[in-house]
Structures are given as structure tokens and as C-alpha cells.
Amino acid sequence: MMFHKGRGTPFPWARFALPTAALWFLAVLAGFGFYVSLVPLPPNDFWWHLKIGELIYTTGTIPATNMFAWTLPTDTPFFYGAWLGQWLLYAVYRRGGVALLLFIRTAMALTAFGLVGAEAKRRSASWRLAAFVLIFACLMTFNNLIVRPQIWSWLPFVFYFVLLCRYADGALRGRWLLLCPLLMVFWVNAHGAFILGLVLLGGFTVGEALRTWFGLDGARSWRAVGWLAAVSGLTGLATLVNPRFVGIVNYVVGLMTNPPSQQLVVEWQSPTPTGIANMAFYSSILVLLLALAYSRYRPTPTEALLLVGFLWLAWSGQRYVVWFGLTMMPLLARALKDLPLRLPAFAPQRNFINVVLAVLLFVPVLLAQPWFVEALPLPEAYWAQVWRDVPEGPLLSVATPLKAAAYLKAHPGGNLFNEMGYGSYLIWALPEQKVFIDPRVELYPYEQWLDYVRIIRGTRYDEILSAYGVDRLLVDVVEQQELVVSLEKDPRWEQEYRDPRTQIWRRQP
């Protein structure tokens, strides 16, 4: 379809025409945005980060101790490495509450995956292939959509990756790489995933040096490789711009090797072939291997290094699967492009109607935003997962103990044992009610975590609770069902509060 305002003169809006094939890609991106918008907000890794952000925002200092747990001395050292990410969470919360934070989470997810999808399209010259690989990448992130400081790492990671890909292909001038050290000053203070920026720079530097050394197709000059190495060094120095200086690396390494995290927290463990994200991860590996086996395309040394590195990282922990998906999307699209297959050909139509269709694709995403979502006619099975019409905000998971915390505020006292995620919400909503344990996993001794597991399994629970001096329990009836069953049979404990998800028990005199 052509647009004319006069004989032989193109209509000025023609430059905004969209190819029909791009609608495949945008449909996948819109579907992903709709799903992300509806992900409930669990309490675990949100509320305690928000409280730390509030303290930093209001006092101008970064906390350095426990403060909130009664089972440890209040001055027990604890390093809040993501202090800037926590400050940002609270700064956004002050201006728009939970709703604005959820909106920003969705917007950043769409931007990050849209940029990498566009890179996949550039590499494959096909919107349809970009849409296909985008499906895998989106599915692989389903376990990493919680609002927490990690969301501030999505865009820095993608910017690094896209900049380096285009520089390696000669499509970007070297001065653009100076954004890497500047961005690192933000990233190193926002979240521990900054280390992945150094991994990307190291992988591209070594890979491009090998490509130049062996004179492979597309090799850059040694001068270009040297500039990449120099920028990598500058970025490494930029990581020192943080309150802990060189200690930030020890903090990240300690976090990645912390025994309670590695052995007891699911997201730190290797992905099993269950659940949507993990199944997409294993399926993508199979598709990638088949594509590389039958494609005429051969990965560059850089692509091979990134594939091995991020595959190993994803295999070591489920929380890293999202990074594998982002880095492998362009490679998979490029390999699929050169498969010896004849795909159905479509005329490359460009017209303004496609722009209208693209806008319509994102209307459901807009309607699913926090300010409007509670008016949507979603299934009751979905609404059973979230609180509705509560002042704390929309889309809060029912695992957030809103009513129980209000009861504790009206009836304070006692040494409280609590479900781990409940501890996060209590730190925010009721900091004067100290917690037994909370998601700051590396704060607590490994033996205390083992005691926590024994208690929730109903194993010698009363003996262990007595040893700690616990006289009240805040229990999640879904996550701690075995403990609830034991308490119901135990005359030493009396139930003083219950709602559909939460119970409070008190030890009998």
C-alpha cells in the first residue's frame, strides 16, 4: 500500500510504516508484557529491600548491621551491597507506591527483551526468527520477575550486550563503548549482577582477540581489539566506585558461595526440568544444538565463549537462566537463518495500518497495568492469588500477611517465630516486632537455617523453639502445612489468630 498526497509525492507518514512481519515480533512482546503485568508481588525479596531503601533515603547513610532479627545481636554486621537499588525502590515507592514500581518493572522488562529481540532481528534479518527466539527468552525469565534490586540490572546488562555485539560486528564506533565504565558506576551500586558486565567485556575481548589472531571472517583490527581491552580495564576500575571499594568483589563471591543460599534456596540451585522457565531453558539448549549442527553458520570465538560461560552459569543456578536467554537469543536467530530449509516467503509489505495493529496489540498490556488491572474480568483462580482493594497496593500476593501484621500491631509482644517471607513484610510494616528469620539468607548461621527447616517440617519443633525462647508463631498454612498439623495436635500451643492463609499461635503458660 502506498501513501500519496499528490502525484509522485510520498505521504510524509510513510516513513513510519511498519512491515507486516514485525507484527509477529510485537505480538510476542505484547503477550510477554501482559503476563509480566499480572505477576503477583510476593513478600520475600521486596519489603525488606524497601525498608532498607527507606532508611537510606531518610537518613542519608547505608545501614551496616542486622537491626531487625531478635535471634542475633542487633549490631551483627551485614553488608547491604545493593544500596542504590534499594534507594531507587523506595524513591519510586514514595512517588507512586507499589503500582508505580510494578509498572516500571514491566516497562524495563519490555525494553530489555525488545532491545535484544531487535538485535536478534539484525543478526538474522528476519522478524519471524526474532519472534521465535524471543518466545524462548521470555519463557526463561518467568522465575525472575519479582520486584527487587535485580530489576535494575536488566537494562545495564542488555546495553552492554547490544553495544558489544554491534562493536564486534563493526556496526558501532568505539567511542560508544565509553558508556560501559560510566554505566558501571551505577550498576556496581545497584545490584551484584554487575559482575556479569565484566564477564561480557572479558568474553568479547578474548573472543575478538582470537578472531583477529586467526584471521577469521569479520575480524577487527588489533587497534579495535586494544580499544575494547582498554575499555574493559576502565570498566573494571569503575567497579571500585562503591562504599566497599575492592570488598564488593568479595561480597559477590561470598553471596554466590553462601551454603544456606546454595543448599536451601531453590533459585540458587541447578534448574530441574520442571516448570515453564526451566522447561524453556532445556528446550532452548536442544533447539540451539540442533540449529548449530545443521546450520551453515559457525559461531565466532566470542559467541562460543558466551555460550559456554552463560550455559555453565545457568546450569549452576536457576536465577541465572534469564541471562543465558538474553545472550543466546541473537546467536540462535543467526543459526536458524542459515539452516538449509525453505521457509514460506511473504511479501515485505509496509503500511500504516500495521502501526495501528501494533498499537492495538499493546492495549491489553496497558489495561493490565496496576491502576486499571482490578477492573479486568480475569478468572477467579487468578484473583484468588492476590489481595484486592487493599491500601498497601494492587497485585500483592496473598502470601503477604497484611491482616496478620495488623493483628500483631494491635497485640504486640513475644519472641516470634515466623515464615521466612513473612519476615520480609514484618521488617517493613512492623519493624518493632523483631523477626526470627527473613530473606537476608547470608545474615543467619547455617545451623539456624537447618533449625528453621526442622521446625517447619514438624521435626522436634517444640524442643527447638524452646531452645530459642520462642513463645509465638506466625505460620503460613500453605508453606508450613506440616508444622500446622503438628500444632493442632499439641496442647502446649494455642491458636490466637487465623485467616485463610495465616495463623498465629501462642505457647500455653
Short mmCIF file of N, CA and C in Angstrom, two decimals, residues 115-124 133 161-162 165 288 297 303 324-336:
data_model
loop_
_atom_site.label_atom_id
_atom_site.label_comp_id
_atom_site.label_asym_id
_atom_site.label_seq_id
_atom_site.Cartn_x
_atom_site.Cartn_y
_atom_site.Cartn_z
N LEU A 115 14.98 -4.82 23.09
CA LEU A 115 16.28 -4.47 22.54
C LEU A 115 17.05 -5.71 22.08
N VAL A 116 17.04 -6.76 22.90
CA VAL A 116 17.76 -7.97 22.50
C VAL A 116 17.05 -8.64 21.33
N GLY A 117 15.71 -8.57 21.32
CA GLY A 117 14.98 -9.10 20.18
C GLY A 117 15.32 -8.35 18.90
N ALA A 118 15.48 -7.03 19.00
CA ALA A 118 15.88 -6.24 17.84
C ALA A 118 17.27 -6.63 17.38
N GLU A 119 18.14 -6.96 18.32
CA GLU A 119 19.48 -7.43 17.95
C GLU A 119 19.41 -8.78 17.24
N ALA A 120 18.50 -9.64 17.70
CA ALA A 120 18.30 -10.92 17.02
C ALA A 120 17.78 -10.70 15.60
N LYS A 121 16.91 -9.72 15.42
CA LYS A 121 16.42 -9.41 14.08
C LYS A 121 17.55 -8.89 13.20
N ARG A 122 18.41 -8.04 13.76
CA ARG A 122 19.54 -7.53 12.99
C ARG A 122 20.46 -8.65 12.52
N ARG A 123 20.68 -9.61 13.42
CA ARG A 123 21.59 -10.71 13.08
C ARG A 123 20.98 -11.66 12.07
N SER A 124 19.68 -11.86 12.13
CA SER A 124 19.03 -12.84 11.26
C SER A 124 18.31 -12.22 10.06
N VAL A 133 12.74 -16.80 18.64
CA VAL A 133 13.71 -16.90 19.73
C VAL A 133 13.28 -16.06 20.93
N PHE A 161 25.48 -5.79 26.35
CA PHE A 161 25.47 -6.86 25.37
C PHE A 161 25.26 -6.32 23.95
N VAL A 162 24.28 -5.44 23.77
CA VAL A 162 23.99 -4.90 22.44
C VAL A 162 25.14 -4.03 21.94
N CYS A 165 28.00 -6.38 20.95
CA CYS A 165 27.68 -7.12 19.72
C CYS A 165 27.88 -6.25 18.49
N LEU A 288 19.03 -25.01 20.09
CA LEU A 288 20.29 -24.36 19.73
C LEU A 288 21.30 -25.37 19.21
N TYR A 297 25.96 -21.71 9.40
CA TYR A 297 26.63 -20.68 10.18
C TYR A 297 27.49 -21.30 11.28
N GLU A 303 31.09 -15.72 20.42
CA GLU A 303 29.81 -16.39 20.64
C GLU A 303 30.00 -17.73 21.34
N PHE A 324 21.25 -16.30 30.40
CA PHE A 324 21.51 -17.20 29.29
C PHE A 324 20.53 -16.93 28.15
N GLY A 325 19.26 -16.76 28.48
CA GLY A 325 18.27 -16.50 27.46
C GLY A 325 18.55 -15.22 26.69
N LEU A 326 18.96 -14.18 27.37
CA LEU A 326 19.23 -12.91 26.72
C LEU A 326 20.44 -12.99 25.78
N THR A 327 21.50 -13.66 26.20
CA THR A 327 22.71 -13.71 25.39
C THR A 327 22.61 -14.69 24.22
N MET A 328 21.81 -15.73 24.37
CA MET A 328 21.73 -16.73 23.32
C MET A 328 20.70 -16.42 22.24
N MET A 329 19.81 -15.46 22.49
CA MET A 329 18.76 -15.16 21.53
C MET A 329 19.31 -14.76 20.15
N PRO A 330 20.24 -13.80 20.05
CA PRO A 330 20.75 -13.44 18.72
C PRO A 330 21.51 -14.58 18.05
N LEU A 331 22.28 -15.36 18.81
CA LEU A 331 23.02 -16.47 18.21
C LEU A 331 22.07 -17.51 17.63
N LEU A 332 21.02 -17.84 18.36
CA LEU A 332 20.07 -18.82 17.86
C LEU A 332 19.37 -18.31 16.60
N ALA A 333 18.98 -17.05 16.60
CA ALA A 333 18.33 -16.49 15.41
C ALA A 333 19.27 -16.52 14.21
N ARG A 334 20.55 -16.22 14.43
CA ARG A 334 21.52 -16.24 13.33
C ARG A 334 21.74 -17.64 12.80
N ALA A 335 21.79 -18.62 13.69
CA ALA A 335 21.98 -20.01 13.25
C ALA A 335 20.75 -20.51 12.49
N LEU A 336 19.57 -20.14 12.94
CA LEU A 336 18.34 -20.56 12.26
C LEU A 336 18.25 -19.95 10.86
#
